[in-house]
mmCIF file of C-alpha atoms in Angstrom:
data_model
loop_
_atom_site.group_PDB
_atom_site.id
_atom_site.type_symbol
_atom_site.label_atom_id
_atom_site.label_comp_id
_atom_site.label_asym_id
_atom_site.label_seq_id
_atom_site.Cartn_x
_atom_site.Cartn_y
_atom_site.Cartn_z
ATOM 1 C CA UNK P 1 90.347 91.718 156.535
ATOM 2 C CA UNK P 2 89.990 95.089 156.273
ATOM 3 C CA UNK P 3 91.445 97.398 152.914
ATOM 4 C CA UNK P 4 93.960 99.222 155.440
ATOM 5 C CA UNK P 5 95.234 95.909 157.120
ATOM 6 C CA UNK P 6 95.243 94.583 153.806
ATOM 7 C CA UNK P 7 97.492 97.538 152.483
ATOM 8 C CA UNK P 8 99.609 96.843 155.655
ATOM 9 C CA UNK P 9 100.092 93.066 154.907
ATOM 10 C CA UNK P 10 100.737 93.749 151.129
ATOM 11 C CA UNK P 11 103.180 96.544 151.884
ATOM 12 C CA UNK P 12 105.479 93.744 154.127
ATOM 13 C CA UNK P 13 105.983 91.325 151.877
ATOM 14 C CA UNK P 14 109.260 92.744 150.684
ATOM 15 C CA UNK P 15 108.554 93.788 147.008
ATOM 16 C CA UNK P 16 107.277 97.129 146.139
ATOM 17 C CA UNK P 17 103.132 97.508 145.360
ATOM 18 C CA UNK P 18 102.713 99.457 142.383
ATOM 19 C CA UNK P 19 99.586 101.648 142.546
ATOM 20 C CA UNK P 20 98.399 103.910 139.427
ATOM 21 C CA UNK P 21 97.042 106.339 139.558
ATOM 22 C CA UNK P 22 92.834 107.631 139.444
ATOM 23 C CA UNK P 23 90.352 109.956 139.269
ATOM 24 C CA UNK P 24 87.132 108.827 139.125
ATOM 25 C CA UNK P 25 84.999 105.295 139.718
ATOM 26 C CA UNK P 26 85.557 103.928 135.795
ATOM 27 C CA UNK P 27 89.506 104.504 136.068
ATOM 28 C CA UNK P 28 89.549 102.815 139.773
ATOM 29 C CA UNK P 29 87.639 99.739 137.984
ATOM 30 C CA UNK P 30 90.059 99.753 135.444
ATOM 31 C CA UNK P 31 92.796 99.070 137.642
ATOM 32 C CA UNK P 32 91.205 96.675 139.282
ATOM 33 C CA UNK P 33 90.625 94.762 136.143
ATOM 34 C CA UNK P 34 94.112 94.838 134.928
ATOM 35 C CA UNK P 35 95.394 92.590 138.250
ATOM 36 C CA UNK P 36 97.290 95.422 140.392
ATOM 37 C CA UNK P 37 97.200 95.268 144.176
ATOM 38 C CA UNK P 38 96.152 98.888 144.746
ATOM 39 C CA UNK P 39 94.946 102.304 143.613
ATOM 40 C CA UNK P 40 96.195 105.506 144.210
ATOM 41 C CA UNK P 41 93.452 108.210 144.676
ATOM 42 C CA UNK P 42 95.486 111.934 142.774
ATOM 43 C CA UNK P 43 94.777 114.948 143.696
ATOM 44 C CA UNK P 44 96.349 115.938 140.564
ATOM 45 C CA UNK P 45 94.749 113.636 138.031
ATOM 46 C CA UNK P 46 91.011 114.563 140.287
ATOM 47 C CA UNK P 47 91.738 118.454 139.948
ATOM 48 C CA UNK P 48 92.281 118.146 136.528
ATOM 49 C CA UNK P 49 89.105 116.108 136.074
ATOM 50 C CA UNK P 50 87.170 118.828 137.500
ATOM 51 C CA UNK P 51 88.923 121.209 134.442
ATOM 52 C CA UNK P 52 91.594 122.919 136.870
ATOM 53 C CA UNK P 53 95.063 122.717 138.115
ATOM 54 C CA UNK P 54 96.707 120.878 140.571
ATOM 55 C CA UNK P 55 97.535 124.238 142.651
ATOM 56 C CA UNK P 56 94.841 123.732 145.755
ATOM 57 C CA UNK P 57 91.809 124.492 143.920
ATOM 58 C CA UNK P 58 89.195 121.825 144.956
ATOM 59 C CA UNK P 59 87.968 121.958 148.307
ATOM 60 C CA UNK P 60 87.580 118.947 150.635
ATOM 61 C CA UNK P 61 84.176 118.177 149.943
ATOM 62 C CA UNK P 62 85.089 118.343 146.219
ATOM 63 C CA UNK P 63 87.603 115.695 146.338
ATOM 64 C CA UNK P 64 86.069 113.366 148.905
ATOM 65 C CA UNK P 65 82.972 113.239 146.807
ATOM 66 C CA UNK P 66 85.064 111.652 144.000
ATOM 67 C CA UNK P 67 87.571 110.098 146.734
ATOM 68 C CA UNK P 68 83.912 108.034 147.745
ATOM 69 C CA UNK P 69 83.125 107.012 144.021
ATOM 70 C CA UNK P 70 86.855 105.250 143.904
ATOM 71 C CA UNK P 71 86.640 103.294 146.927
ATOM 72 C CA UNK P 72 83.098 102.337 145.987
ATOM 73 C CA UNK P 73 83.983 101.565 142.524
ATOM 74 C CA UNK P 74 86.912 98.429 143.701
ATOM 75 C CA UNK P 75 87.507 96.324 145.353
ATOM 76 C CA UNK P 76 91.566 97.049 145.978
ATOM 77 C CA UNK P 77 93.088 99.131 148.702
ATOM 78 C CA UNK P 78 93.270 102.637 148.009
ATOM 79 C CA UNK P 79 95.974 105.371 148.635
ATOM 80 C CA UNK P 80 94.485 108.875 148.963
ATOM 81 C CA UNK P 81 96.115 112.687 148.450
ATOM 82 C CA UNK P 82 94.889 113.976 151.059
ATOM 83 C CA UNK P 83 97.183 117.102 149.913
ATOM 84 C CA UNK P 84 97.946 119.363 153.235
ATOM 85 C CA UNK P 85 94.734 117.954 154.953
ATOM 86 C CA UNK P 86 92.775 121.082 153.476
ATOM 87 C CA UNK P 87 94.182 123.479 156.166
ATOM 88 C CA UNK P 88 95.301 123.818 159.473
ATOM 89 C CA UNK P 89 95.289 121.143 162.629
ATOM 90 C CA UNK P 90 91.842 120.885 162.758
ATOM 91 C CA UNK P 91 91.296 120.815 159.216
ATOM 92 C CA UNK P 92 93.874 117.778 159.672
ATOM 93 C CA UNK P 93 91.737 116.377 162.061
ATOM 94 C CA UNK P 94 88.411 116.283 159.996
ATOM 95 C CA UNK P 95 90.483 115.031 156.539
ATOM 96 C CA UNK P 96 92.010 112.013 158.491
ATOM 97 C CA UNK P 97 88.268 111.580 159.671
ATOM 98 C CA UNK P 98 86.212 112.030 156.362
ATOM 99 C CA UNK P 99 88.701 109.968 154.527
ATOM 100 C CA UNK P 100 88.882 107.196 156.781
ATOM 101 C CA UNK P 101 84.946 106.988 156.602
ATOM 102 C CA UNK P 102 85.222 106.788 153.012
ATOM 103 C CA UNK P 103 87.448 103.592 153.253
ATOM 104 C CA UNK P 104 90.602 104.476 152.428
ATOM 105 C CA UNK P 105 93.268 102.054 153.231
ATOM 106 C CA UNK P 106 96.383 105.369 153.390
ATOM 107 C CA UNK P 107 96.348 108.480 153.234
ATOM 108 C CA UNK P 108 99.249 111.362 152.649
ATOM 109 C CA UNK P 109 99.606 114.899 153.718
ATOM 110 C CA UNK P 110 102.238 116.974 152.875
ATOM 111 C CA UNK P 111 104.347 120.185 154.150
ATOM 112 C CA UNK P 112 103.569 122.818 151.945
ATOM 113 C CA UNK P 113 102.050 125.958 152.760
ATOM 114 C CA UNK P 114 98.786 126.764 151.083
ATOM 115 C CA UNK P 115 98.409 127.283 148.163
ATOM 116 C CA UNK P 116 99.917 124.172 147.445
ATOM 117 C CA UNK P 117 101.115 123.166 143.704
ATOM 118 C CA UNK P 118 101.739 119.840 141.668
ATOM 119 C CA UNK P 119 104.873 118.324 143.246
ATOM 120 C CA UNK P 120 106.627 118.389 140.284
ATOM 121 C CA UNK P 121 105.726 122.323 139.519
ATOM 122 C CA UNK P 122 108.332 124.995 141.064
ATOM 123 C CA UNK P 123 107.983 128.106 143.375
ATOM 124 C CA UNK P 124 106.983 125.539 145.894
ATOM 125 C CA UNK P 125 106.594 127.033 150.030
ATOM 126 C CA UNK P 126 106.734 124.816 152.933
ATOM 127 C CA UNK P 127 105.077 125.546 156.613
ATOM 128 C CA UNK P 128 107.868 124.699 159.784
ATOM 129 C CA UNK P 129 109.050 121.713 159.792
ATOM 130 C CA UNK P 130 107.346 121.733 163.608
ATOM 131 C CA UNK P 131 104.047 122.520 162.222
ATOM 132 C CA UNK P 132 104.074 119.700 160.101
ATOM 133 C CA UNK P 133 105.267 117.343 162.700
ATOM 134 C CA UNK P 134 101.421 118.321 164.740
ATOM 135 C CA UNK P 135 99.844 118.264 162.091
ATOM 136 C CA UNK P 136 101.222 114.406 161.787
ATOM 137 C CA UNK P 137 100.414 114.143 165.503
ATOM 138 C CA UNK P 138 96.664 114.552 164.791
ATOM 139 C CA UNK P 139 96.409 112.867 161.952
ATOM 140 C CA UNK P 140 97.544 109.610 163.792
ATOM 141 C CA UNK P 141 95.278 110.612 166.964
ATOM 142 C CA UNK P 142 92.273 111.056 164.662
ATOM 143 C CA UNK P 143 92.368 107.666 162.697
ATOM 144 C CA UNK P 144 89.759 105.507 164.483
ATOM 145 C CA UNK P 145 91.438 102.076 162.916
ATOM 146 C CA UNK P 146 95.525 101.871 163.670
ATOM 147 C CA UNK P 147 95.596 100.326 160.742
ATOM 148 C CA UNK P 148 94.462 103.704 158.758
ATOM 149 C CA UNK P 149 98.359 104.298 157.557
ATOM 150 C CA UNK P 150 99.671 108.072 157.802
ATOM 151 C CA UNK P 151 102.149 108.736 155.549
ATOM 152 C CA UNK P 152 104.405 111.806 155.214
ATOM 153 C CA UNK P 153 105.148 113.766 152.222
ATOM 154 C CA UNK P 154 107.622 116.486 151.839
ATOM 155 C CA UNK P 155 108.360 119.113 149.087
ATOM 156 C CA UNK P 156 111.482 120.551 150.665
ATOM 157 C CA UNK P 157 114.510 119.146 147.726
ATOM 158 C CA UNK P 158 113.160 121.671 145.346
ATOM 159 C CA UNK P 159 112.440 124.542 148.131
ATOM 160 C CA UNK P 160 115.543 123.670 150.250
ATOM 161 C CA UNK P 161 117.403 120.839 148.797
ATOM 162 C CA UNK P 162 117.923 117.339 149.583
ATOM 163 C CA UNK P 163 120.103 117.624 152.935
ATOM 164 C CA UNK P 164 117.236 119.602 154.816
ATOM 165 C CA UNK P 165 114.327 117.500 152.795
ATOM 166 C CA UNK P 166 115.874 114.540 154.771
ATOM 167 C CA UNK P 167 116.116 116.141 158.046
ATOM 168 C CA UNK P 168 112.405 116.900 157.928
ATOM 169 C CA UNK P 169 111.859 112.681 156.159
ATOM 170 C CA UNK P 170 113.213 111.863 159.767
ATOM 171 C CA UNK P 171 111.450 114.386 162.223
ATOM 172 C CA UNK P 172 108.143 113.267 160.412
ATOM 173 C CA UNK P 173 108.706 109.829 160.928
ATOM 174 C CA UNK P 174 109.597 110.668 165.004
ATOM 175 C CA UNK P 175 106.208 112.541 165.006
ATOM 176 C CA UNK P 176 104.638 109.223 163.951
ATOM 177 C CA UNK P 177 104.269 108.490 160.258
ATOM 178 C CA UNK P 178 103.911 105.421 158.972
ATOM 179 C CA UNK P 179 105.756 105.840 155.763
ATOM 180 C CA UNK P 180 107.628 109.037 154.230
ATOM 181 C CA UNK P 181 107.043 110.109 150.825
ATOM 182 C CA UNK P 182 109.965 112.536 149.819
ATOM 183 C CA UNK P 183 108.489 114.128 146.756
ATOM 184 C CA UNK P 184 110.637 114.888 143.326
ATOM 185 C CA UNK P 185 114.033 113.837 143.905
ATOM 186 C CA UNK P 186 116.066 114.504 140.904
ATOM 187 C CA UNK P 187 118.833 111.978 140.142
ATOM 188 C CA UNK P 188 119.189 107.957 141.249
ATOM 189 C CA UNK P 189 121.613 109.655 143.747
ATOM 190 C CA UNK P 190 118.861 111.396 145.993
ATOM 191 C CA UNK P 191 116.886 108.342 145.830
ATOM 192 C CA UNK P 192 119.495 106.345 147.330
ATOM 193 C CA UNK P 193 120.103 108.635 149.933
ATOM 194 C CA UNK P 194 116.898 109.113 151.095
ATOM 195 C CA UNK P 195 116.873 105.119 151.235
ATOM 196 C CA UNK P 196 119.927 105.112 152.930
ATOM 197 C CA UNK P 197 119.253 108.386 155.445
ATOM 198 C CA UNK P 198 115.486 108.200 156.333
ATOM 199 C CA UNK P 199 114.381 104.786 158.618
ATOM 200 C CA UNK P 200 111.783 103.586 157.532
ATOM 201 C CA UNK P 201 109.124 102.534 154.748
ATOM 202 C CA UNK P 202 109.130 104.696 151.985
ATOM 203 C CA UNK P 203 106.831 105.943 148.686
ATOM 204 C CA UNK P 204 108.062 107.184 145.459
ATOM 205 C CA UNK P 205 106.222 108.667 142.631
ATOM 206 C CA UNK P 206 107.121 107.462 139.400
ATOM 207 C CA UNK P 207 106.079 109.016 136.601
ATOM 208 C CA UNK P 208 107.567 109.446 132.418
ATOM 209 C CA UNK P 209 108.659 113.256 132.041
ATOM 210 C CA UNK P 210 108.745 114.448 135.676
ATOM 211 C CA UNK P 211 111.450 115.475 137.828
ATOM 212 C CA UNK P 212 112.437 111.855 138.635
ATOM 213 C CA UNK P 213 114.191 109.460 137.004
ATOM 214 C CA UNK P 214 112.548 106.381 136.032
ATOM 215 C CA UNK P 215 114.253 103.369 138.261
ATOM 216 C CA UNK P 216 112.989 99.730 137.789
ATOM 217 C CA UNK P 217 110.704 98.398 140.289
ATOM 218 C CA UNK P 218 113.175 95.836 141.309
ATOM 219 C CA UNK P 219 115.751 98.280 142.521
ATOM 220 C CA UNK P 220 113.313 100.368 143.937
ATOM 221 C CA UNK P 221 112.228 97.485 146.366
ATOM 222 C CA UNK P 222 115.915 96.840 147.178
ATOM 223 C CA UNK P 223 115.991 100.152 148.571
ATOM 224 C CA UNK P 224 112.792 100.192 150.256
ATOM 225 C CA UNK P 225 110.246 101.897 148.410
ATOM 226 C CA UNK P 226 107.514 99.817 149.678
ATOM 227 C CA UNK P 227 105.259 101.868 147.520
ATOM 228 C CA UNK P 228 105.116 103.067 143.984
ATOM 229 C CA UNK P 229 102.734 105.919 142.790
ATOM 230 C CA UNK P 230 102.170 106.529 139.143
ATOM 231 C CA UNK P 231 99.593 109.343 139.326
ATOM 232 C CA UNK P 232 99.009 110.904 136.106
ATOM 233 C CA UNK P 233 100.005 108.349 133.338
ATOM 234 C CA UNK P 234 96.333 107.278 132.815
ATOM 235 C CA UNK P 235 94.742 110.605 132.584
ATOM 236 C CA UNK P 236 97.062 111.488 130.234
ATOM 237 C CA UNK P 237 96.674 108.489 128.513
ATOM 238 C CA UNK P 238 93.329 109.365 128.298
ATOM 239 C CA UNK P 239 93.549 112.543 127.057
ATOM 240 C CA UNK P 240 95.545 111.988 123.974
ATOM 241 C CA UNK P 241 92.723 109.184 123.326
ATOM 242 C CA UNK P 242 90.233 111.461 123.429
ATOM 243 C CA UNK P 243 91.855 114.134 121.236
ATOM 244 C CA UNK P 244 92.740 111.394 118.835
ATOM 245 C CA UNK P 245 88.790 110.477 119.014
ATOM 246 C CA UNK P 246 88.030 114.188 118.814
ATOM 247 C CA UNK P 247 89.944 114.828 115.615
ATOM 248 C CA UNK P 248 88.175 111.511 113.896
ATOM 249 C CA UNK P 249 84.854 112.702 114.427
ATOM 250 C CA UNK P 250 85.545 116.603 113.527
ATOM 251 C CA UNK P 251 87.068 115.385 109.871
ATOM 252 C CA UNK P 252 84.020 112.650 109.353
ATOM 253 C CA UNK P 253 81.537 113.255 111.745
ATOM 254 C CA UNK P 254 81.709 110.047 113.431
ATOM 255 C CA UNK P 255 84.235 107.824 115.058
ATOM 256 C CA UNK P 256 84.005 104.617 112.531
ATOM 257 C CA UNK P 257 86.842 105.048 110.896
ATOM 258 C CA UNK P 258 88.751 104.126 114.231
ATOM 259 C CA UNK P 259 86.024 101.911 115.801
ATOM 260 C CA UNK P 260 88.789 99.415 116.052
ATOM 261 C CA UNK P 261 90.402 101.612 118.785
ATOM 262 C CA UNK P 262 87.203 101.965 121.368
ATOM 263 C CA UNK P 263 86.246 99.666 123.715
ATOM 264 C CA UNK P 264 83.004 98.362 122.009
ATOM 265 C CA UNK P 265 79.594 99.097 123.703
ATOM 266 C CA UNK P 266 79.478 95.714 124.894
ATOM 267 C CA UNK P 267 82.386 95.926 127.234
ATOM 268 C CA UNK P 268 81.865 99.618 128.122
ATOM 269 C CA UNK P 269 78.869 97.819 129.769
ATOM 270 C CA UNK P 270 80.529 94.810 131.219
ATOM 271 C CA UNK P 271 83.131 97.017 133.134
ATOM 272 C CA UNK P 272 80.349 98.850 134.788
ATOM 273 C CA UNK P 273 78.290 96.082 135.529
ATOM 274 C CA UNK P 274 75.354 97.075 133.741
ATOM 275 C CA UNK P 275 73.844 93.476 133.606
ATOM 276 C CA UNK P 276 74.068 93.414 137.542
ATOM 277 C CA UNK P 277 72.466 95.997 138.088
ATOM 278 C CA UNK P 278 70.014 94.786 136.135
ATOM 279 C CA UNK P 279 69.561 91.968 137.467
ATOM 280 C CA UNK P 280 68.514 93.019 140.594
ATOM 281 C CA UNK P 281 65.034 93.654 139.681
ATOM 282 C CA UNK P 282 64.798 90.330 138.645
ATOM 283 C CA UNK P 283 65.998 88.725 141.806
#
C-alpha cells in the first residue's frame, strides 16, 4: 500500500491522526521513532531552518529539496505545505507534480496572495475566492495517483472573519478538495462552527501560544478534525536546547557539565543508521 492510500485509510478510521511537525530528515526520523502515524512537512519550521521567516521566502526548489530528505528519511505518511503552490495555476500544476514525485502522501495550498506570511502572523491578503477554487481544480487534475489528497487551506477569519472564511471552506470543497484546513480560528466557538458549517474532513493546527486554543484530541475527533498539525513545537523545542547547550559551553568551554541532557554519541548514531550503512560494504 502506498503512503497516500495509507494516509487515506488512517484518516477513516474515526479518530483524529496527530502529525508533528518537521524540517529536515533527523526530525522526520524522530517522529517516526516515537510511534506516531504521520509527519507533517512545515513550511514554517523548513524556512526557519534555512535562517528566515515564514513570509514566502524559499523558493520551490528550496523546499522540495528538504521536502525529499523527509520522505526519504521515514517510513510514515507525510503531509506537505505546499504554501500557495509557489505561484499562479501553472505554478500549481508543477507543485502538485514535484511533490507527488517526492512521495508525499497530502499536500495543502492555501488562498493567500503572495507574499504569503505564517498563518498565525497578521496583515494577511487573500487572492478571489474563484482563483483559489482553479487553482484547486489543477491541483486535483495534476495528481497522477487519486489517492495524492488535496487539501484546502484558508486564511480568510483573520482577513475577513469567520462567516466569509466558511463560505470560501465550502466553495473549496465544491472545487474538489479533499479536506479543508481553515487556518487560526480563535475561540472553541469557531472551531465548532466550522465543524458544524463546512462538509467534510477537516485539519486543524494545534499549536501552545498561537491564535488557537488548545482542544483535546478527543473532542477534536468528535467534531471531525480528521487531522491534527503541530508544526513548530519541535523546532522550538529544539532551539531552546540548543541555546541551553550554547550557554554551557560559552561559561566552560564544553558541554560536560550537562552531558546528562544529550543524546549520547551512541544513539546519535543508531537513529541515523550509521551501522547500516556500514554494513553494506560488508554484504
Amino acid at each position: 500500500m502506498n503512503k497516500a492510500r495509507r494516509l487515506r485509510d488512517l484518516l477513516g478510521q474515526g479518530h483524529s491522526v496527530i502529525a508533528p511537525g518537521v524540517f529536515d530528515g533527523l526530525s522526520a526520523r524522530l517522529v517516526e521513532r516515537a510511534g506516531f502515524d504521520a509527519v507533517y512537512a512545515s513550511g514554517g519550521a523548513i524556512a526557519r531552518s534555512a535562517g528566515v521567516p515564514d513570509i514566502g521566502l524559499l523558493g520551490l526548489t528550496e523546499v522540495l529539496a528538504q521536502l525529499e530528505r523527509i520522505v526519504d528519511a521515514c517510513d510514515l505518511p507525510v503531509i506537505a505545505d505546499a504554501d500557495t503552490g509557489f505561484g499562479g495555476s501553472a505554478n500549481v500544476e508543477r507543485t502538485v507534480r514535484a511533490f507527488e514525485r517526492a512521495g508525499v502522501a497530502a499536500l495543502h495550498i492555501e488562498d493567500q496572495a503572495f507574499p504569503k506570511r505564517c498563518g498565525h502572523l497578521d496583515d494577511k491578503r487573500l487572492v478571489e475566492a474563484s482563483q483559489m477554487c482553479t487553482k484547486i481544480r489543477i491541483a486535483c487534475q495534476s495528481r497522477r495517483d487519486p489517492a495524492l489528497m488535496i487539501i484546502a487551506r484558508t486564511d480568510a477569519i483573520a482577513s475577513e472573519g469567520l462567516d466569509a472564511a466558511i463560505d470560501r471552506a465550502r466553495a473549496y470543497v465544491q472545487a474538489g478538495a479533499d479536506m479543508i484546513f481553515v487556518e487560526a480560528p480563535e475561540t472553541l466557538e469557531q472551531i465548532e462552527a466550522i465543524s458544524q458549517q463546512v462538509p467534510g474532513p477537516k485539519l486543524i493546527n494545534m499549536f501552545h501560544s498561537g491564535r488557537t486554543p488548545l482542544v483535546p484530541v478527543e473532542r477534536l475527533a468528535e467534531l471531525d478534525y480528521r487531522l491534527v498539525i503541530i508544526p513548530s513545537d519541535l523546532q522550538r523545542a529544539a532551539i531552546r536546547a540548543m541555546q541551553h547547550t550554547l550557554r554551557e559551553i560559552a561559561a566552560h568551554g564544553d558541554s560536560g557539565g550537562i552531558a546528562g541532557e544529550l543524546a549520547s554519541f551512541g544513539e546519535r548514531e543508531e537513529i541515523v543508521g550509521t551501522a547500516r550503512y556500514l554494513a553494506l560494504d560488508r554484504a
